[in-house]
Tab-separated table of C-alpha atoms in Angstrom:
chain	number	residue	atom	x	y	z
A	796	MET	CA	6.764	1.094	-18.569
A	797	GLU	CA	4.181	-1.611	-18.968
A	798	GLN	CA	1.407	-1.170	-21.445
A	799	ARG	CA	-2.021	-1.148	-19.908
A	800	SER	CA	-5.508	-1.021	-21.300
A	801	ASP	CA	-7.300	2.323	-21.141
A	802	SER	CA	-9.780	1.027	-18.623
A	803	LEU	CA	-6.998	0.128	-16.242
A	804	HIS	CA	-6.067	3.766	-15.845
A	805	LEU	CA	-9.119	4.214	-13.663
A	806	ILE	CA	-8.555	1.073	-11.614
A	807	ASN	CA	-6.750	1.993	-8.443
A	808	PRO	CA	-5.237	-1.231	-7.055
A	809	PHE	CA	-4.837	0.326	-3.606
A	810	VAL	CA	-8.519	1.052	-2.962
A	811	HIS	CA	-11.120	-1.458	-1.756
A	812	LYS	CA	-14.733	-0.655	-0.955
A	813	MET	CA	-16.616	-3.153	1.159
A	814	GLU	CA	-20.143	-2.389	2.293
A	815	LEU	CA	-23.048	-4.738	2.891
A	816	ILE	CA	-25.774	-3.585	0.501
A	817	ASN	CA	-27.971	-6.649	0.270
A	818	PRO	CA	-30.500	-6.616	3.179
A	819	LEU	CA	-30.158	-10.391	3.521
A	820	ASP	CA	-26.385	-10.052	3.992
A	821	LYS	CA	-26.975	-7.448	6.688
A	822	VAL	CA	-29.398	-9.717	8.529
A	823	LYS	CA	-27.044	-12.715	8.289
A	824	THR	CA	-24.134	-10.652	9.556
A	825	ALA	CA	-26.161	-9.370	12.507
A	826	VAL	CA	-27.372	-12.846	13.446
A	827	PHE	CA	-23.967	-14.516	13.090
A	828	THR	CA	-22.310	-11.701	15.024
A	829	VAL	CA	-24.294	-12.883	18.013
A	830	LEU	CA	-24.469	-16.637	17.410
A	831	LEU	CA	-21.264	-17.518	15.552
A	832	LEU	CA	-18.627	-14.830	16.046
A	833	PRO	CA	-17.935	-15.355	19.787
A	834	PHE	CA	-17.490	-19.109	19.330
A	835	ARG	CA	-15.152	-18.703	16.356
A	836	VAL	CA	-13.078	-16.058	18.090
A	837	PHE	CA	-12.704	-18.254	21.161
A	838	VAL	CA	-11.623	-21.333	19.165
A	839	ILE	CA	-9.195	-19.304	17.020
A	840	CYS	CA	-7.616	-17.748	20.119
A	841	VAL	CA	-7.173	-21.173	21.699
A	842	LEU	CA	-5.556	-22.559	18.531
A	843	LEU	CA	-3.252	-19.560	18.100
A	844	LEU	CA	-2.264	-19.808	21.750
A	845	LEU	CA	-1.465	-23.482	21.193
A	846	ALA	CA	0.622	-22.644	18.106
A	847	TRP	CA	2.470	-19.977	20.093
A	848	PHE	CA	3.125	-22.440	22.923
A	849	LEU	CA	4.510	-25.018	20.478
A	850	ALA	CA	6.725	-22.354	18.895
A	851	CYS	CA	8.052	-21.415	22.339
A	852	ILE	CA	8.967	-25.055	22.933
A	853	GLY	CA	10.699	-25.294	19.577
A	854	LEU	CA	12.646	-22.080	20.139
A	855	PHE	CA	13.720	-22.990	23.648
A	856	GLY	CA	17.487	-22.789	23.989
A	857	LEU	CA	18.000	-21.039	20.627
A	858	THR	CA	19.386	-17.515	20.269
A	859	ASP	CA	18.851	-15.096	17.424
A	860	ASP	CA	22.336	-15.977	16.177
A	861	ASP	CA	21.376	-19.654	16.126
A	862	LEU	CA	18.305	-18.902	14.017
A	863	ARG	CA	20.366	-16.890	11.542
A	864	SER	CA	23.412	-19.133	11.333
A	865	ARG	CA	22.020	-22.625	10.728
A	866	PRO	CA	18.732	-24.327	9.796
A	867	MET	CA	16.696	-26.186	12.395
A	868	LYS	CA	17.041	-29.939	12.466
A	869	GLY	CA	15.673	-32.958	14.254
A	870	TRP	CA	12.653	-32.627	16.517
A	871	ARG	CA	12.521	-28.848	16.133
A	872	ARG	CA	11.966	-29.254	12.409
A	873	LEU	CA	9.385	-31.997	12.883
A	874	LEU	CA	7.479	-29.737	15.260
A	875	LYS	CA	6.764	-27.456	12.291
A	876	ASN	CA	4.292	-30.015	10.952
A	877	LEU	CA	2.226	-29.803	14.133
A	878	ILE	CA	2.350	-25.992	14.215
A	879	CYS	CA	1.221	-25.839	10.579
A	880	LEU	CA	-1.650	-28.203	11.312
A	881	VAL	CA	-2.782	-26.017	14.205
A	882	GLY	CA	-2.405	-22.912	12.055
A	883	ARG	CA	-4.525	-24.337	9.263
A	884	CYS	CA	-7.131	-25.428	11.788
A	885	SER	CA	-7.386	-21.819	12.976
A	886	TYR	CA	-8.454	-20.841	9.454
A	887	LEU	CA	-10.994	-23.667	9.382
A	888	ALA	CA	-12.305	-22.517	12.757
A	889	GLY	CA	-12.933	-19.133	11.164
A	890	GLY	CA	-14.989	-20.751	8.427
A	891	MET	CA	-12.301	-20.591	5.729
A	892	SER	CA	-11.432	-23.707	3.760
A	893	ILE	CA	-7.988	-23.961	2.167
A	894	ARG	CA	-7.634	-25.666	-1.189
A	895	VAL	CA	-4.144	-26.432	-2.476
A	896	ILE	CA	-3.633	-26.843	-6.227
A	897	GLY	CA	-0.401	-28.228	-7.625
A	898	THR	CA	2.660	-29.385	-5.738
A	899	GLN	CA	5.183	-27.402	-3.766
A	900	ALA	CA	8.656	-27.828	-5.205
A	901	ARG	CA	11.590	-28.993	-3.118
A	902	ARG	CA	14.097	-26.443	-1.939
A	903	ASP	CA	16.782	-27.764	-4.282
A	904	GLU	CA	14.351	-27.184	-7.160
A	905	ALA	CA	13.248	-23.681	-6.123
A	906	PRO	CA	14.801	-21.985	-3.074
A	907	ILE	CA	12.366	-19.060	-3.375
A	908	LEU	CA	8.563	-19.026	-3.478
A	909	VAL	CA	7.148	-15.950	-5.227
A	910	VAL	CA	3.601	-15.286	-3.992
A	911	ALA	CA	0.993	-12.994	-5.603
A	912	PRO	CA	-1.312	-11.223	-5.535
A	913	HIS	CA	-0.761	-9.973	-2.006
A	914	THR	CA	-4.141	-8.683	-0.864
A	915	THR	CA	-4.685	-9.358	2.813
A	916	PHE	CA	-3.149	-10.163	6.181
A	917	LEU	CA	-4.821	-13.559	5.762
A	918	ASP	CA	-2.206	-14.343	3.101
A	919	SER	CA	-0.168	-15.552	6.062
A	920	VAL	CA	-1.885	-18.876	5.346
A	921	ILE	CA	0.945	-19.472	2.875
A	922	VAL	CA	3.301	-19.969	5.845
A	923	TYR	CA	1.230	-22.906	7.081
A	924	VAL	CA	0.634	-24.341	3.598
A	925	THR	CA	4.378	-24.365	2.827
A	926	ASN	CA	5.418	-25.928	6.139
A	927	MET	CA	6.659	-22.664	7.641
A	928	SER	CA	8.888	-21.367	4.885
A	929	SER	CA	10.999	-18.354	5.837
A	930	VAL	CA	9.576	-14.852	5.515
A	931	ILE	CA	11.208	-11.426	5.420
A	932	VAL	CA	10.345	-9.251	8.417
A	933	ARG	CA	11.489	-6.204	10.330
A	934	LYS	CA	13.394	-7.224	13.429
A	935	GLU	CA	11.663	-4.496	15.435
A	936	SER	CA	8.269	-6.145	14.898
A	937	MET	CA	9.312	-9.451	16.444
A	938	ASP	CA	8.972	-8.431	20.092
A	939	ASN	CA	5.354	-9.555	20.369
A	940	TYR	CA	3.098	-12.620	20.393
A	941	VAL	CA	3.258	-13.154	16.632
A	942	GLY	CA	7.030	-12.783	16.761
A	943	LYS	CA	7.442	-16.250	18.257
A	944	LEU	CA	5.612	-17.887	15.360
A	945	ILE	CA	7.451	-15.820	12.753
A	946	ASN	CA	10.815	-16.492	14.383
A	947	TYR	CA	10.114	-20.201	14.043
A	948	THR	CA	10.204	-19.778	10.244
A	949	GLN	CA	13.836	-18.606	10.622
A	950	PRO	CA	13.071	-15.372	8.785
A	951	ILE	CA	15.430	-13.000	7.061
A	952	TYR	CA	15.501	-9.927	9.264
A	953	VAL	CA	15.449	-6.320	8.158
A	954	TRP	CA	16.708	-3.686	10.582
A	955	ARG	CA	14.923	-0.369	10.119
A	956	GLU	CA	17.752	1.658	11.664
A	957	ASP	CA	20.281	0.158	9.266
A	958	PRO	CA	21.001	2.720	6.483
A	959	ASN	CA	22.086	-0.164	4.234
A	960	SER	CA	18.978	-2.202	4.982
A	961	ARG	CA	18.017	-2.814	1.361
A	962	GLN	CA	21.477	-3.950	0.277
A	963	ASN	CA	21.904	-6.154	3.334
A	964	THR	CA	18.514	-7.759	2.802
A	965	ILE	CA	19.344	-8.577	-0.812
A	966	LYS	CA	22.673	-9.988	0.328
A	967	ALA	CA	20.945	-12.159	2.933
A	968	ILE	CA	18.443	-13.451	0.362
A	969	LYS	CA	21.285	-14.339	-2.012
A	970	GLU	CA	23.235	-16.146	0.701
A	971	ARG	CA	20.200	-18.085	1.928
A	972	ALA	CA	18.993	-18.999	-1.582
A	973	ASN	CA	22.419	-20.191	-2.731
A	974	SER	CA	23.356	-21.952	0.509
A	975	SER	CA	24.187	-25.653	0.356
A	976	GLU	CA	22.521	-26.156	3.750
A	977	ASP	CA	18.938	-27.355	4.057
A	978	TRP	CA	17.306	-24.028	4.899
A	979	PRO	CA	13.536	-23.546	4.536
A	980	GLN	CA	12.391	-22.018	1.277
A	981	ILE	CA	11.999	-18.243	1.280
A	982	ILE	CA	8.545	-16.715	0.807
A	983	ILE	CA	8.516	-13.336	-0.933
A	984	PHE	CA	5.552	-11.194	-1.926
A	985	PRO	CA	7.194	-9.317	-4.829
A	986	GLU	CA	4.450	-6.668	-5.071
A	987	GLY	CA	5.632	-5.394	-1.698
A	988	THR	CA	2.192	-4.274	-0.548
A	989	CYS	CA	-1.470	-5.217	-0.613
A	990	THR	CA	-3.693	-4.568	-3.635
A	991	ASN	CA	-7.330	-5.264	-4.449
A	992	ARG	CA	-6.572	-8.057	-6.961
A	993	SER	CA	-7.597	-5.909	-9.928
A	994	CYS	CA	-4.142	-6.366	-11.441
A	995	LEU	CA	-0.569	-7.409	-10.684
A	996	ILE	CA	1.494	-4.345	-9.909
A	997	THR	CA	5.222	-4.069	-10.611
A	998	PHE	CA	7.269	-6.766	-8.903
A	999	LYS	CA	10.134	-5.629	-6.717
A	1000	HIS	CA	13.395	-7.319	-7.659
A	1001	GLY	CA	14.572	-8.761	-4.334
A	1002	ALA	CA	13.398	-12.302	-5.101
A	1003	PHE	CA	15.139	-12.291	-8.442
A	1004	TYR	CA	18.605	-10.920	-7.648
A	1005	PRO	CA	19.939	-14.349	-6.586
A	1006	GLY	CA	19.249	-15.653	-10.096
A	1007	VAL	CA	17.994	-19.006	-8.778
A	1008	PRO	CA	14.841	-20.836	-9.923
A	1009	VAL	CA	11.669	-19.665	-8.239
A	1010	GLN	CA	8.253	-21.240	-7.886
A	1011	PRO	CA	5.354	-18.857	-8.548
A	1012	VAL	CA	2.476	-19.301	-6.090
A	1013	CYS	CA	-0.972	-17.795	-6.719
A	1014	ILE	CA	-3.449	-16.990	-3.959
A	1015	ARG	CA	-7.161	-16.583	-4.672
A	1016	TYR	CA	-10.214	-15.896	-2.519
A	1017	PRO	CA	-13.147	-17.037	-4.709
A	1018	ASN	CA	-15.932	-15.721	-2.495
A	1019	ARG	CA	-19.142	-13.904	-3.381
A	1020	LEU	CA	-18.379	-11.169	-0.863
A	1021	ASP	CA	-14.817	-9.914	-0.687
A	1022	THR	CA	-14.381	-9.535	3.063
A	1023	VAL	CA	-10.618	-10.115	3.121
A	1024	THR	CA	-8.986	-7.462	0.923
A	1025	TRP	CA	-6.925	-5.021	2.995
A	1026	THR	CA	-5.633	-2.067	1.007
A	1027	TRP	CA	-4.285	1.389	1.701
A	1028	GLU	CA	-7.753	2.871	1.211
A	1029	GLY	CA	-10.600	0.803	2.580
A	1030	PRO	CA	-11.862	-1.144	5.603
A	1031	GLY	CA	-9.479	-1.756	8.492
A	1032	VAL	CA	-8.369	-5.017	10.064
A	1033	LEU	CA	-11.111	-5.267	12.681
A	1034	LYS	CA	-13.937	-4.659	10.224
A	1035	LEU	CA	-12.570	-7.205	7.757
A	1036	LEU	CA	-12.095	-9.799	10.481
A	1037	TRP	CA	-15.631	-9.199	11.717
A	1038	LEU	CA	-17.134	-9.546	8.229
A	1039	THR	CA	-15.059	-12.619	7.415
A	1040	LEU	CA	-15.806	-14.428	10.672
A	1041	THR	CA	-19.527	-13.802	10.274
A	1042	GLN	CA	-19.672	-15.509	6.874
A	1043	VAL	CA	-20.999	-19.050	6.867
A	1044	HIS	CA	-18.103	-20.127	4.680
A	1045	SER	CA	-15.076	-18.539	3.032
A	1046	ALA	CA	-12.599	-20.062	0.637
A	1047	CYS	CA	-8.914	-19.671	-0.110
A	1048	GLU	CA	-7.044	-21.288	-2.992
A	1049	VAL	CA	-3.275	-21.673	-3.114
A	1050	GLU	CA	-1.904	-22.765	-6.480
A	1051	PHE	CA	1.701	-23.856	-6.975
A	1052	LEU	CA	2.741	-23.174	-10.576
A	1053	PRO	CA	5.621	-24.989	-12.298
A	1054	VAL	CA	9.102	-23.923	-11.235
A	1055	TYR	CA	10.441	-21.032	-13.318
A	1056	VAL	CA	14.084	-21.554	-14.275
A	1057	PRO	CA	15.722	-18.285	-15.369
A	1058	SER	CA	17.642	-17.949	-18.611
A	1059	PRO	CA	21.208	-16.556	-18.591
A	1060	GLU	CA	19.756	-13.192	-19.600
A	1061	GLU	CA	17.306	-13.253	-16.700
A	1062	ARG	CA	20.002	-14.249	-14.210
A	1063	ALA	CA	21.973	-11.190	-15.282
A	1064	ASN	CA	18.931	-8.883	-15.258
A	1065	ALA	CA	16.690	-9.076	-12.194
A	1066	LYS	CA	14.240	-6.602	-13.701
A	1067	LEU	CA	13.735	-8.794	-16.768
A	1068	TYR	CA	13.427	-11.895	-14.572
A	1069	ALA	CA	10.761	-10.234	-12.385
A	1070	HIS	CA	8.893	-9.000	-15.466
A	1071	ASN	CA	8.735	-12.450	-17.060
A	1072	VAL	CA	7.657	-14.219	-13.862
A	1073	ARG	CA	4.917	-11.645	-13.406
A	1074	ASN	CA	3.689	-12.380	-16.941
A	1075	VAL	CA	3.449	-16.076	-16.100
A	1076	MET	CA	1.464	-15.378	-12.938
A	1077	SER	CA	-0.728	-12.861	-14.743
A	1078	LYS	CA	-1.816	-15.508	-17.236
A	1079	ALA	CA	-2.439	-18.090	-14.524
A	1080	LEU	CA	-4.536	-15.649	-12.494
A	1081	GLY	CA	-6.321	-14.089	-15.451
A	1082	LEU	CA	-5.306	-10.618	-14.239
A	1083	PRO	CA	-3.799	-7.741	-16.219
A	1084	ILE	CA	-0.428	-6.299	-15.295
A	1085	SER	CA	0.084	-2.713	-14.278
A	1086	ASP	CA	2.982	-0.311	-13.856
A	1087	TYR	CA	1.793	0.709	-10.398
A	1088	THR	CA	4.493	0.254	-7.771
A	1089	TYR	CA	4.984	0.192	-4.023
A	1090	ASP	CA	6.158	3.806	-4.247
A	1091	ASP	CA	2.670	4.704	-5.446
A	1092	CYS	CA	1.405	3.478	-2.070
A	1093	LYS	CA	3.643	5.950	-0.306
A	1094	VAL	CA	2.346	8.787	-2.470
A	1095	LEU	CA	-1.241	7.726	-1.737
A	1096	THR	CA	-0.529	7.596	1.986
A	1097	ARG	CA	0.986	11.082	2.035
A	1098	ALA	CA	-1.979	12.437	0.119
A	1099	LYS	CA	-4.395	10.876	2.606
A	1100	GLU	CA	-2.462	12.129	5.629
A	1101	ILE	CA	-2.699	15.757	4.549
A	1102	ASN	CA	-6.248	15.365	3.184
A	1103	LEU	CA	-5.293	16.382	-0.346
A	1104	PRO	CA	-8.297	16.886	-2.654
A	1105	PHE	CA	-9.353	13.582	-4.246
A	1106	ALA	CA	-6.556	11.796	-2.379
A	1107	PRO	CA	-7.826	8.243	-3.138
A	1108	SER	CA	-7.381	8.994	-6.871
A	1109	ILE	CA	-3.952	10.620	-6.574
A	1110	VAL	CA	-2.183	7.581	-8.051
A	1111	ASP	CA	-4.408	7.728	-11.120
A	1112	VAL	CA	-3.781	11.462	-11.405
A	1113	GLU	CA	-0.060	10.788	-11.472
A	1114	LYS	CA	-0.343	8.095	-14.161
A	1115	LEU	CA	-2.662	10.133	-16.355
A	1116	ARG	CA	-0.445	13.219	-16.076
A	1117	GLU	CA	2.402	11.078	-17.363
A	1118	SER	CA	0.236	9.733	-20.185
A	1119	VAL	CA	-0.565	13.211	-21.530
A	1120	GLY	CA	3.032	14.399	-21.064
A	1121	LEU	CA	2.483	16.863	-18.217
A	1122	ASN	CA	5.268	15.275	-16.177
A	1123	LYS	CA	7.739	16.558	-18.787
A	1124	THR	CA	6.619	20.173	-18.526
A	1125	GLN	CA	6.455	22.736	-15.750
A	1126	ILE	CA	3.165	24.199	-16.942
A	1127	GLU	CA	1.278	23.629	-13.663
A	1128	GLU	CA	4.032	25.266	-11.634
A	1129	LYS	CA	4.136	28.201	-14.056
A	1130	ILE	CA	0.391	28.670	-13.717
A	1131	ALA	CA	0.548	28.436	-9.923
A	1132	THR	CA	3.301	31.054	-9.691
A	1133	SER	CA	1.796	33.433	-12.234
A	1134	GLN	CA	0.346	36.841	-11.418
A	1135	PRO	CA	-1.931	36.599	-8.337
A	1136	GLY	CA	-5.577	36.377	-9.307
A	1137	ASN	CA	-4.921	34.799	-12.706
A	1138	ILE	CA	-6.204	31.402	-11.612
A	1139	PRO	CA	-9.995	31.288	-12.009
A	1140	GLU	CA	-12.040	31.113	-8.825
A	1141	ASN	CA	-15.004	29.738	-10.720
A	1142	SER	CA	-15.170	26.228	-12.133
A	1143	ILE	CA	-13.793	25.590	-15.615
A	1144	ASN	CA	-14.937	23.174	-18.308
A	1145	TYR	CA	-12.953	20.567	-20.197
A	1146	VAL	CA	-12.033	22.839	-23.107
A	1147	GLU	CA	-10.555	25.501	-20.831
A	1148	PHE	CA	-8.836	22.790	-18.769
A	1149	CYS	CA	-6.959	21.573	-21.857
A	1150	GLN	CA	-6.184	25.086	-23.024
A	1151	ARG	CA	-4.669	26.104	-19.715
A	1152	LEU	CA	-2.546	22.952	-19.505
A	1153	GLN	CA	-1.702	23.091	-23.219
A	1154	ILE	CA	-2.755	19.505	-23.883
A	1155	GLN	CA	-4.790	18.107	-26.751
A	1156	GLN	CA	-8.518	17.832	-26.172
A	1157	SER	CA	-8.600	14.700	-28.311
A	1158	HIS	CA	-6.194	12.829	-26.066
A	1159	PRO	CA	-8.282	10.074	-24.389
A	1160	HIS	CA	-6.362	10.283	-21.140
A	1161	ALA	CA	-6.811	14.053	-20.942
A	1162	HIS	CA	-10.548	13.606	-20.542
A	1163	LYS	CA	-10.004	10.868	-17.941
A	1164	LEU	CA	-7.723	13.200	-16.013
A	1165	PHE	CA	-10.434	15.865	-16.070
A	1166	SER	CA	-13.113	13.374	-15.006
A	1167	LEU	CA	-11.173	12.410	-11.847
A	1168	PHE	CA	-11.892	15.926	-10.545
A	1169	ASP	CA	-15.496	15.767	-11.765
A	1170	PRO	CA	-16.850	12.659	-9.992
A	1171	ARG	CA	-20.479	13.794	-10.405
A	1172	SER	CA	-20.066	14.436	-14.153
A	1173	CYS	CA	-21.070	18.075	-13.846
A	1174	GLY	CA	-18.851	19.075	-16.761
A	1175	VAL	CA	-16.802	21.543	-14.700
A	1176	ILE	CA	-14.060	21.280	-12.049
A	1177	ASP	CA	-12.256	23.477	-9.554
A	1178	PHE	CA	-8.963	24.064	-11.346
A	1179	ARG	CA	-7.220	25.056	-8.123
A	1180	GLU	CA	-7.804	21.608	-6.644
A	1181	TYR	CA	-6.172	20.085	-9.703
A	1182	LEU	CA	-3.176	22.423	-9.443
A	1183	LEU	CA	-2.661	21.572	-5.774
A	1184	CYS	CA	-2.607	17.858	-6.584
A	1185	ALA	CA	-0.231	18.430	-9.497
A	1186	LEU	CA	2.214	20.463	-7.403
A	1187	PHE	CA	2.104	17.793	-4.714
A	1188	LEU	CA	2.984	15.118	-7.290
A	1189	MET	CA	5.754	17.175	-8.828
A	1190	LYS	CA	7.545	17.360	-5.466
A	1191	PRO	CA	6.135	14.585	-3.269
A	1192	SER	CA	8.969	14.861	-0.735
A	1193	GLN	CA	8.671	18.591	-0.173
A	1194	SER	CA	8.184	19.863	3.361
A	1195	GLN	CA	4.651	20.617	4.455
A	1196	ILE	CA	5.301	24.336	4.689
A	1197	ASP	CA	6.397	24.347	1.038
A	1198	LEU	CA	3.109	22.730	0.061
A	1199	VAL	CA	1.230	25.334	2.106
A	1200	ARG	CA	3.204	28.042	0.293
A	1201	SER	CA	2.201	26.550	-3.053
A	1202	ALA	CA	-1.447	26.439	-1.960
A	1203	PHE	CA	-1.341	30.116	-0.975
A	1204	LYS	CA	0.001	30.914	-4.455
A	1205	ILE	CA	-2.853	29.001	-6.050
A	1206	TYR	CA	-5.629	30.568	-3.966
A	1207	GLU	CA	-4.356	34.113	-3.428
A	1208	SER	CA	-6.195	37.044	-4.978
A	1209	SER	CA	-4.750	40.123	-6.665
A	1210	SER	CA	-4.252	41.572	-3.176
A	1211	GLY	CA	-1.591	38.951	-2.531
A	1212	GLY	CA	-3.543	37.247	0.241
A	1213	VAL	CA	-6.358	34.743	0.768
A	1214	THR	CA	-9.792	35.194	2.298
A	1215	CYS	CA	-11.086	33.134	5.209
A	1216	ARG	CA	-12.943	30.802	2.841
A	1217	PHE	CA	-9.809	29.923	0.901
A	1218	PHE	CA	-7.651	29.830	4.021
A	1219	ARG	CA	-9.942	27.096	5.353
A	1220	GLN	CA	-9.518	25.139	2.127
A	1221	ILE	CA	-5.739	25.544	2.115
A	1222	LEU	CA	-5.152	24.204	5.613
A	1223	HIS	CA	-7.872	21.588	5.216
A	1224	HIS	CA	-6.098	20.158	2.152
A	1225	THR	CA	-2.466	20.570	3.204
A	1226	LEU	CA	-2.446	20.098	6.983
A	1227	ALA	CA	-5.752	18.228	7.397
A	1228	LEU	CA	-7.035	20.798	9.886
A	1229	PRO	CA	-10.807	21.140	10.472
A	1230	ASP	CA	-12.659	24.215	9.220
A	1231	ASP	CA	-13.654	25.518	12.659
A	1232	VAL	CA	-10.017	25.542	13.788
A	1233	ASN	CA	-8.979	27.309	10.588
A	1234	GLU	CA	-11.651	30.007	11.062
A	1235	VAL	CA	-10.430	30.769	14.573
A	1236	MET	CA	-6.850	30.847	13.323
A	1237	PHE	CA	-7.764	33.245	10.517
A	1238	SER	CA	-9.362	35.695	12.949
A	1239	GLN	CA	-6.239	35.583	15.130
A	1240	ILE	CA	-3.849	36.133	12.212
A	1241	ARG	CA	-5.548	38.848	10.170
A	1242	LYS	CA	-4.517	42.420	10.792
A	1243	GLY	CA	-7.080	45.037	11.695
A	1244	THR	CA	-10.076	45.116	9.390
A	1245	LEU	CA	-8.391	43.330	6.487
A	1246	ASP	CA	-10.419	40.428	5.128
A	1247	TYR	CA	-7.379	38.475	3.932
A	1248	ILE	CA	-4.039	37.180	5.199
A	1249	THR	CA	-0.770	36.464	3.385
A	1250	PHE	CA	1.501	33.467	3.521
A	1251	ASP	CA	4.025	35.486	5.524
A	1252	ASP	CA	1.286	36.311	8.042
A	1253	PHE	CA	0.568	32.615	8.484
A	1254	VAL	CA	4.285	31.752	8.845
A	1255	THR	CA	4.779	34.403	11.516
A	1256	TYR	CA	1.808	33.028	13.455
A	1257	ALA	CA	2.723	29.332	12.985
A	1258	LYS	CA	6.325	29.782	14.119
A	1259	GLY	CA	5.020	30.895	17.481
A	1260	LYS	CA	2.947	27.738	17.942
A	1261	ALA	CA	4.550	24.480	19.083
A	1262	GLU	CA	1.983	22.381	17.199
A	1263	PHE	CA	3.259	23.745	13.870
A	1264	SER	CA	6.973	23.291	14.545
A	1265	LYS	CA	7.371	20.105	12.529
A	1266	ILE	CA	5.943	21.497	9.281
A	1267	PHE	CA	8.934	23.809	8.787
A	1268	SER	CA	11.617	21.154	8.685
A	1269	GLN	CA	10.030	17.764	8.218
A	1270	ASN	CA	9.704	16.332	4.745
A	1271	PHE	CA	6.939	13.878	4.000
A	1272	GLU	CA	7.991	10.397	5.032
A	1273	SER	CA	6.751	7.088	3.715
A	1274	CYS	CA	4.028	5.502	5.796
A	1275	GLU	CA	5.100	1.978	6.551
A	1276	LYS	CA	1.837	0.177	7.094
A	1277	PRO	CA	2.655	-3.428	7.976
A	1278	LYS	CA	1.249	-5.300	5.025
A	1279	GLN	CA	3.276	-8.443	4.787
A	1280	PRO	CA	2.427	-11.315	7.117
């Protein structure tokens, strides 16, 4: 595990907040939305349509097998220069200048271009800057307008339905990188997902398995307002496009670093190779490195989908739990499954928090863990919300009904059931159901004059409703938000 500074523990690389606070920025955005945005959108659409038309010409007469079996030559290859020019002009039409620093290596010097940090869909500019180097894409996503342009890069395809997708992709990268034919260079974003540029997260190893030299490529957006960052928690595509296109000027810098030639040890160890290349890029970018991974994105997405308490901070909760050693114990599960009514309904302070979890109060990360559940610095937290997050992290792939069962255990009273108030909280934070729906459901489930219901009562009711059928058998699945251009 990488060593990180203490402050980095509270930097979530998957969260980006973008709001216009300055009144002048708000006025400019409003004015340019009317005067500038329509013109820019029109010009960009015309240029992209032209690029698509050129790609259609270049692909005419070629099959998918042709694109996979041999590199383009002759006029088809020369046409790339024109497409790249049109593509770069589309960025300029949107007010974004592109500055290139350094020199792109030849393919025989570096078959693979390693690009970081990956922070936005606008990183697709790297395709135009590198003369349409090959990307890695899902084959299923190619049946659209953008697919024509991506196909012209002769990408390495990934088939979602293929159970051996990962192994086959690595094999294809190795074959392409070590081929004696004049294929385009391969562009790989080793982080695997978008971050907010606060750090470089763990590099995936796909670019490094071939053991060939790579050229690190850094992307920066040195703008006063960050209107481009697209993360798992933050503004969506349309809002970011709107804010970017209503700026007078935006900037993008692409820096080609010297080619990194792996040592014999790095060729034999892709993890070591990825680690060392990341260190080089970290120094060039002036960013710290972090042990966050793409899998953390999946955990964050699951937490958001079910509306888990403090979902945006769930990745930090996981890291801090590991730091204080809670991932090596079963203390949270033991507390959750203890005698009903033993978990305090009232808020607890930091001292009691540490005592219940059997961790040292002096541990610096213990206090940070507590503070994540005390965003207003009140000095107390709802311990049940912490336990629910902890149980979710301990078994992130559990079925939804198992998480509901755990929540009932946490919130149930000595009677063995939960009141309407806690029932609302349980379904709100495990199934993302609104409170008014939960209140109606509670009144339908409870028996007679009882003011509580049990987990078994809920299961009996839910099994008779079609809308709950999936929660009994479906495990949480990774959310595959299309981040790579």
